[in-house]
CSV table of N, CA and C in Angstrom, one decimal:
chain,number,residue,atom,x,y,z
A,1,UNK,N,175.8,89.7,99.5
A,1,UNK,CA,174.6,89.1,98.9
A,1,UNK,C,173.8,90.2,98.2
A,2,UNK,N,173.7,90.0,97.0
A,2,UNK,CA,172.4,90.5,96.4
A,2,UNK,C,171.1,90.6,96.2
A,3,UNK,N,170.3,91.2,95.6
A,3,UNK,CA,168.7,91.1,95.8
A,3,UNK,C,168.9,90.5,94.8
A,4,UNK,N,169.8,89.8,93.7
A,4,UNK,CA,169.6,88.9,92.9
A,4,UNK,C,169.9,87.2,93.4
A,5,UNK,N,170.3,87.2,94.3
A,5,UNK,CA,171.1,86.0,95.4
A,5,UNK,C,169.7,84.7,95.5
A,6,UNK,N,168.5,85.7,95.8
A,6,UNK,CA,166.8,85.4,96.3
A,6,UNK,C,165.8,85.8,95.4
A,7,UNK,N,166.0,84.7,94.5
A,7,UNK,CA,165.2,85.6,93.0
A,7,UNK,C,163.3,85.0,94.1
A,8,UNK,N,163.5,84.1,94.2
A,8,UNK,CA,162.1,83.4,94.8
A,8,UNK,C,161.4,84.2,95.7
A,9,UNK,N,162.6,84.6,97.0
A,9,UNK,CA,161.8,85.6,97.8
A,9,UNK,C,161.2,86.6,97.1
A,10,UNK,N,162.1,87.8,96.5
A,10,UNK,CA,161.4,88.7,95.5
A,10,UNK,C,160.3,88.4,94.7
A,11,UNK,N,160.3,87.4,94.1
A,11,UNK,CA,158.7,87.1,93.7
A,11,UNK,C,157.7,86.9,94.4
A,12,UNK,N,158.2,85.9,95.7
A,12,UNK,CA,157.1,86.1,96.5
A,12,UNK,C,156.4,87.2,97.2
A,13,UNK,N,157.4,88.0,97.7
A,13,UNK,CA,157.6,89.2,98.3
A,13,UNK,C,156.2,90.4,97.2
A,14,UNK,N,156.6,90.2,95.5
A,14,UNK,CA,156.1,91.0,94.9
A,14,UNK,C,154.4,90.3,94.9
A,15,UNK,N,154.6,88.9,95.0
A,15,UNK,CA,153.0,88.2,94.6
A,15,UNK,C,152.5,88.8,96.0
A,16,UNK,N,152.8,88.5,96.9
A,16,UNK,CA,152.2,89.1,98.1
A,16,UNK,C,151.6,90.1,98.3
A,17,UNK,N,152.3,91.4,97.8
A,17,UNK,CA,152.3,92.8,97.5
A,17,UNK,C,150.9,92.9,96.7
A,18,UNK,N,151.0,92.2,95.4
A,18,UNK,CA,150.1,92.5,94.5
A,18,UNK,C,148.9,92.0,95.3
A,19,UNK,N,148.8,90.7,96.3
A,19,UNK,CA,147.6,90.5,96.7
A,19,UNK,C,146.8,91.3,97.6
A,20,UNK,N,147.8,91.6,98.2
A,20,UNK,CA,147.7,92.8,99.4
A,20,UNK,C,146.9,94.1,98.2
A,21,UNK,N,147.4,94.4,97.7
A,21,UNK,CA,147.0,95.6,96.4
A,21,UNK,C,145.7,95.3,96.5
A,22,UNK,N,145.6,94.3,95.5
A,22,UNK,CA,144.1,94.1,95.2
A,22,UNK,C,142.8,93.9,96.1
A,23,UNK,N,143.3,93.4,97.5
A,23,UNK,CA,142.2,93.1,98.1
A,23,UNK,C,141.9,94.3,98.8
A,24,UNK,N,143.1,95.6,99.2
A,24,UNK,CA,142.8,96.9,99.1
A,24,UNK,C,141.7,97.4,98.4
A,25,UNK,N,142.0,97.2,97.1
A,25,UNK,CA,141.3,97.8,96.1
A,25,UNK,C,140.0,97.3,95.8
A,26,UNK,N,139.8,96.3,96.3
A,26,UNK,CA,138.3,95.1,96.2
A,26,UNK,C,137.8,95.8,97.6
A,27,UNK,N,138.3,95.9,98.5
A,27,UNK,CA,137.5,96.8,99.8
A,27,UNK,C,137.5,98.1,99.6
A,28,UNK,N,138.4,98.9,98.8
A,28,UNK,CA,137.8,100.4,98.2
A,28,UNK,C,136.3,100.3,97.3
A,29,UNK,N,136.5,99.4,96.5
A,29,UNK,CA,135.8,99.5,95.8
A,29,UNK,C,134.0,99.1,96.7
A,30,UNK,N,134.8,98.5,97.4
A,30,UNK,CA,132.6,97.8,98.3
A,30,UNK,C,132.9,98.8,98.8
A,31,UNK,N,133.4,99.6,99.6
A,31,UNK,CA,133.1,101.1,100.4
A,31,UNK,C,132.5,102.0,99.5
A,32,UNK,N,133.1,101.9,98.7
A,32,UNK,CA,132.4,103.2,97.4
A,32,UNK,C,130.9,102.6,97.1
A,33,UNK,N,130.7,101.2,96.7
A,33,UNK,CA,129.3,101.0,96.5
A,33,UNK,C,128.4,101.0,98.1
A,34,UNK,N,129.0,100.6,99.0
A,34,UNK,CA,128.0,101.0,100.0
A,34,UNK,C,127.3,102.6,100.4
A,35,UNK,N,128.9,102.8,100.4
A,35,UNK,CA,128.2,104.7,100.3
A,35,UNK,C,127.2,105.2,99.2
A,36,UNK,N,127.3,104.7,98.0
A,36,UNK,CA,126.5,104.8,97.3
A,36,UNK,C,125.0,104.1,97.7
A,37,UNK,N,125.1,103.2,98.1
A,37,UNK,CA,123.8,102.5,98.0
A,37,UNK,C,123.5,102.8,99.5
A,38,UNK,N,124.0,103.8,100.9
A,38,UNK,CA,123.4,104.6,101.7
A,38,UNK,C,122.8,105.5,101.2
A,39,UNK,N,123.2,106.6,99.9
A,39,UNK,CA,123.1,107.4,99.3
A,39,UNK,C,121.8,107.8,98.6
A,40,UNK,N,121.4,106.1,97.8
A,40,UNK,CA,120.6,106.3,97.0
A,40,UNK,C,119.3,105.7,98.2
A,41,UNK,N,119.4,105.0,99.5
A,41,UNK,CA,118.9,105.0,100.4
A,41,UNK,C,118.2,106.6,100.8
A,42,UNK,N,119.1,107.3,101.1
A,42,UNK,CA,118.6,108.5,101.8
A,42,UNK,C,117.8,109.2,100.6
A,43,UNK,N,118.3,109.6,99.7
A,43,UNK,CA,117.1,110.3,98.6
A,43,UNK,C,115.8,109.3,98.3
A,44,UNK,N,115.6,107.7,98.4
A,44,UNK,CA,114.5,107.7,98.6
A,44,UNK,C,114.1,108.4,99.6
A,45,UNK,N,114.0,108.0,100.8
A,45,UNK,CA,113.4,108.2,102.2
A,45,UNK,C,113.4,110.0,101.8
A,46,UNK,N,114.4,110.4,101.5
A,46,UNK,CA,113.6,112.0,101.7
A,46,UNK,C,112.3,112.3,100.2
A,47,UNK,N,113.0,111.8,99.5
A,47,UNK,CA,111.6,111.7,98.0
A,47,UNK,C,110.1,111.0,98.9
A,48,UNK,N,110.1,109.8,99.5
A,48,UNK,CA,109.0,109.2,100.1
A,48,UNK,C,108.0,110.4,101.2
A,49,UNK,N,109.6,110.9,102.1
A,49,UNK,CA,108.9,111.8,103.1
A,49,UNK,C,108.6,113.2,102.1
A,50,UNK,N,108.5,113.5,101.0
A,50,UNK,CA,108.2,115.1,100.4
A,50,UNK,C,107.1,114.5,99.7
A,51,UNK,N,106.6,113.1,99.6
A,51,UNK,CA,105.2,112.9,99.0
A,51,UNK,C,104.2,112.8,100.1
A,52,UNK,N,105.2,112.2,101.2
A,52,UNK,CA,103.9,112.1,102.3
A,52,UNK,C,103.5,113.5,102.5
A,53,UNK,N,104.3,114.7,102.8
A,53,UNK,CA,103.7,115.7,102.9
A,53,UNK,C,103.3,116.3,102.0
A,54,UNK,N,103.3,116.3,101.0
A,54,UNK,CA,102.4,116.3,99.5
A,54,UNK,C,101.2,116.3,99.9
A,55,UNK,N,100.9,114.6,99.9
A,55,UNK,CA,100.1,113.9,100.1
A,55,UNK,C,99.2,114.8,101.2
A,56,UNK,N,99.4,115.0,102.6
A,56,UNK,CA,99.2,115.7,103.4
A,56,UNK,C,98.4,117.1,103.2
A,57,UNK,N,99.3,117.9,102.3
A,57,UNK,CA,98.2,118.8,101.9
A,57,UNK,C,97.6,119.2,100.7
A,58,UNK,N,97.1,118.0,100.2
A,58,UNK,CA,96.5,118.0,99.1
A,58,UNK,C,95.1,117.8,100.1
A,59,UNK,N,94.2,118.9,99.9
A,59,UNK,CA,92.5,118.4,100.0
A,59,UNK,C,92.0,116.8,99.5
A,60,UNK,N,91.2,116.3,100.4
A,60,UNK,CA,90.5,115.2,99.9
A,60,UNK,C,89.2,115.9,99.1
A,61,UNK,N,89.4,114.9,97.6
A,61,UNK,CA,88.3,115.5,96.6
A,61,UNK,C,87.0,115.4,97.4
A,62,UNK,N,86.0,116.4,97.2
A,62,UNK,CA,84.7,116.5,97.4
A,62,UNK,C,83.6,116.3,96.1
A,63,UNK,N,82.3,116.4,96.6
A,63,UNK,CA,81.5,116.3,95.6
A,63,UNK,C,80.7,117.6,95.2
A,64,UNK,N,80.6,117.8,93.9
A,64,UNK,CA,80.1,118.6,93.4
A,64,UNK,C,78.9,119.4,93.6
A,65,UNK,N,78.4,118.4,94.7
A,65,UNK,CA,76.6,118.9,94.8
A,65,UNK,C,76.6,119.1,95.9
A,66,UNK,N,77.3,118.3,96.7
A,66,UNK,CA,76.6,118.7,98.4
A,66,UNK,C,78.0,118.9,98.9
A,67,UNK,N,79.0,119.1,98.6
A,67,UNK,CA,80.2,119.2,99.3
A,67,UNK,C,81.1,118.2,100.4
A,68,UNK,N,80.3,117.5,100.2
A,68,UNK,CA,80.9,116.1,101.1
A,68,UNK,C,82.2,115.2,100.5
A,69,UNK,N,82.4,114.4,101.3
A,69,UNK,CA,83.9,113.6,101.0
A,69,UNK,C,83.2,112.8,99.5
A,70,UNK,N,84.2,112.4,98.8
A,70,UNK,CA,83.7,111.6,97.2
A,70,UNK,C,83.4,110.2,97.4
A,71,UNK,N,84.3,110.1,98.8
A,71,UNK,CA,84.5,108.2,98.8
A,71,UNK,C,84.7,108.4,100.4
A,72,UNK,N,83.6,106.9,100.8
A,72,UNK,CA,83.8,107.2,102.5
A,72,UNK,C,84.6,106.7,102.9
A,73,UNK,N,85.2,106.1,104.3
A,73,UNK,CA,86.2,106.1,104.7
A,73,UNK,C,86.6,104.4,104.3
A,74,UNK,N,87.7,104.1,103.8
A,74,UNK,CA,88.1,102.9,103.3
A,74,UNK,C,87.6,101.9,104.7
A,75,UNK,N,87.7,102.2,105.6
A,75,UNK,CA,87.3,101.2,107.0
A,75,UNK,C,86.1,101.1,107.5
A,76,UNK,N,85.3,101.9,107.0
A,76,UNK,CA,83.6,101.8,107.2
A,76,UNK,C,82.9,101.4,106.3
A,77,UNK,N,82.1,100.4,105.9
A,77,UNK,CA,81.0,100.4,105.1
A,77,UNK,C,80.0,100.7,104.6
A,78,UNK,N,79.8,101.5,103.5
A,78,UNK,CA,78.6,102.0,103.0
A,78,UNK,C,77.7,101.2,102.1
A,79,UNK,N,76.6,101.2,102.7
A,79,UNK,CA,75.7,100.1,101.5
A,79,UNK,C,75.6,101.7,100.6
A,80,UNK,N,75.6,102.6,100.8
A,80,UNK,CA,75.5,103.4,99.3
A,80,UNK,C,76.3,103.2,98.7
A,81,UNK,N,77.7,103.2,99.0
A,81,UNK,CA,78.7,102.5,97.5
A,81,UNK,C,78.3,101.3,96.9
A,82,UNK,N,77.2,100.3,97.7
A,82,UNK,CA,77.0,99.0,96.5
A,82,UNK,C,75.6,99.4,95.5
A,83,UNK,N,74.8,100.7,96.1
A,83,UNK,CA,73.7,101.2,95.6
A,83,UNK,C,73.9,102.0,94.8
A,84,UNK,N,74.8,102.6,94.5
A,84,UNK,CA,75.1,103.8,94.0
A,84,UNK,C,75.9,103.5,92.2
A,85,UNK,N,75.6,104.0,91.5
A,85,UNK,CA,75.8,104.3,90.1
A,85,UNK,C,77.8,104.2,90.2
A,86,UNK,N,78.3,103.7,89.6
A,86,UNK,CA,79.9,103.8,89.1
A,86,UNK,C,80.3,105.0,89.7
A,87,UNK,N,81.6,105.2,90.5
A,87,UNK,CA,81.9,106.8,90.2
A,87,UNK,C,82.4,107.2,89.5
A,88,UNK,N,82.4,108.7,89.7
A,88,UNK,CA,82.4,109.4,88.3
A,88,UNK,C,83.6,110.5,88.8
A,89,UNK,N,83.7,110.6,89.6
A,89,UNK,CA,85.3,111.4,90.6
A,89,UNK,C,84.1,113.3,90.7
A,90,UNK,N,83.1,113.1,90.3
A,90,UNK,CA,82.2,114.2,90.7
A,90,UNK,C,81.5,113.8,91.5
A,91,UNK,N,80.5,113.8,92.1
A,91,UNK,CA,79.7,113.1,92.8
A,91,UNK,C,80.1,112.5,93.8
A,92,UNK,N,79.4,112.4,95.4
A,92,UNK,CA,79.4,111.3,96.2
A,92,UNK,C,78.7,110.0,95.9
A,93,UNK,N,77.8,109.0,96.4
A,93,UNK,CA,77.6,108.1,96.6
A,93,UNK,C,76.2,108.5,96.6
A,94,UNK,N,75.9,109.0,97.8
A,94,UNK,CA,74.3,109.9,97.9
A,94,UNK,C,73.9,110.6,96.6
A,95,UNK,N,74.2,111.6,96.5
A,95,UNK,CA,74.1,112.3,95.3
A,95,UNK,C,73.9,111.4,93.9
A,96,UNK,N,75.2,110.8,93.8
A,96,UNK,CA,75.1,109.9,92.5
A,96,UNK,C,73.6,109.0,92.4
A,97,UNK,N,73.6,108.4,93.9
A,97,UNK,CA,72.1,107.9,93.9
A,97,UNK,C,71.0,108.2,93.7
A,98,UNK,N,70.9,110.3,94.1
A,98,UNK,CA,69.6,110.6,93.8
A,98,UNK,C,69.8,111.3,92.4
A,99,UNK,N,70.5,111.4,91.7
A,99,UNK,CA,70.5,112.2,90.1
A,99,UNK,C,70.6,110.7,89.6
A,100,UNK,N,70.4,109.7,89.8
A,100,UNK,CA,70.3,108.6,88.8
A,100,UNK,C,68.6,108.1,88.9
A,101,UNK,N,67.7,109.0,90.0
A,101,UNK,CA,66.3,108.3,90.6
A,101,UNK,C,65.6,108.7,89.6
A,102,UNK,N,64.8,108.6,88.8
A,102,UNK,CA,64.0,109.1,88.1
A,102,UNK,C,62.7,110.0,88.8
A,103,UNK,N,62.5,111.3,88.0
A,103,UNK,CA,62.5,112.9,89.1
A,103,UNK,C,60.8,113.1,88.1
A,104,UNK,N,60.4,112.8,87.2
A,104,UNK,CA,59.1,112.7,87.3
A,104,UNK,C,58.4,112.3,88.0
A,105,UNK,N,57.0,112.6,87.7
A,105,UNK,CA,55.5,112.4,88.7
A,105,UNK,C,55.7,110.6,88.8
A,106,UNK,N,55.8,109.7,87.8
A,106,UNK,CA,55.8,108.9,88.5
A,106,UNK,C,57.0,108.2,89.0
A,107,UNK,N,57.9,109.0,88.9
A,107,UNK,CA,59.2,108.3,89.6
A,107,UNK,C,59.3,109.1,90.9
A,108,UNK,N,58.6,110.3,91.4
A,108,UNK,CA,58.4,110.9,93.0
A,108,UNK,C,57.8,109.8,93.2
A,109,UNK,N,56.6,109.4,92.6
A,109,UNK,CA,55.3,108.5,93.3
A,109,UNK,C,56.2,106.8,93.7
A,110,UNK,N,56.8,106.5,92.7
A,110,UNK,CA,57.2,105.1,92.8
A,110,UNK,C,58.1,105.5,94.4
A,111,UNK,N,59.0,106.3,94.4
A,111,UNK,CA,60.1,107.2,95.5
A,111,UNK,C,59.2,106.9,96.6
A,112,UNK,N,58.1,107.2,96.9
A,112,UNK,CA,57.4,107.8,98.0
A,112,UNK,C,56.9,106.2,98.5
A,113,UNK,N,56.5,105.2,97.1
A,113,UNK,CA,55.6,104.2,97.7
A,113,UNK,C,56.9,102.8,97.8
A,114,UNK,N,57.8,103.0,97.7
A,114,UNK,CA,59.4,102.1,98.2
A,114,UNK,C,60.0,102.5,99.2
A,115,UNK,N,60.3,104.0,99.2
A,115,UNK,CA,61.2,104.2,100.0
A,115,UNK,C,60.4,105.3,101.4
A,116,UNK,N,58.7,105.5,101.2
A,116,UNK,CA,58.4,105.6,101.7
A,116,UNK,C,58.5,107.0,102.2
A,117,UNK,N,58.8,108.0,101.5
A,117,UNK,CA,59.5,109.3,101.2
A,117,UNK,C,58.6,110.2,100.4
A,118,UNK,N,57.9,110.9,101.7
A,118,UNK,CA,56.8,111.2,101.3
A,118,UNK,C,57.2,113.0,101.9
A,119,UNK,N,56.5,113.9,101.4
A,119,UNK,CA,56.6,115.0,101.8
A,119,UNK,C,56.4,116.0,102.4
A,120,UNK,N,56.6,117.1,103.4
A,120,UNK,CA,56.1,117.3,104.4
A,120,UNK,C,54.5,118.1,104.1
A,121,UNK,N,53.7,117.6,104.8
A,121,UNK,CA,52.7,118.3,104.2
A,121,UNK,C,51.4,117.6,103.0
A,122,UNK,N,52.2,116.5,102.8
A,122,UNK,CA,51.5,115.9,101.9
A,122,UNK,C,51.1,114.1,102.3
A,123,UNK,N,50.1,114.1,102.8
A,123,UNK,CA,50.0,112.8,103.6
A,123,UNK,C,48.6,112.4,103.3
């Protein structure tokens, strides 16, 4: 008998082969994209962790006049942030408050008879 005797087996034989092939090649190929997409996984996570530490030692901005923090702490409440003039990324909150008070005789006077801010010595 010859391998020409079984033409049918032979083809089947070869269809089989080919499917066998391909689904090979369909699982090389999702291996290659997973490793890739672990890949591009880990260079985030190391780009995220080289900002956190960035982030880390970068100073928090201060203010220009009295040296204090520019913005208070996101979890505490300041009625000076709702009293205070827009920021300006110079200035705190305080500060911004008192260079916006008007600093003549009658804006001390108005100062002293609101906020009751009177001077030492002068009563």
């Amino acid at each position: 008998m010859s391998s020409y005797d079984f033409p049918d087996d032979q083809r089947a034989f070869r269809r089989r082969q080919d499917q066998r092939d391909q689904l090979r090649e369909q699982q090389r190929e999702q291996e290659k994209r997973q490793r890739e997409r672990e890949r591009q996984e880990a260079r985030e996570r190391r780009a995220a962790q080289q900002a956190a530490a960035e982030a880390v030692k970068e100073p928090d901005p201060i203010c220009q006049r009295c040296d204090g923090p520019l913005e208070g702490s996101p979890f505490d409440y300041d009625p000076l942030e709702e009293a205070a003039p827009p920021a300006d990324g110079a200035y705190c909150a305080g500060c911004r408050i008192q260079l916006a008070e008007p600093t003549g005789r009658l804006g001390r006077m108005f100062r002293r008879l609101v906020a009751g801010d009177e001077h030492p010595g002068h009563r």
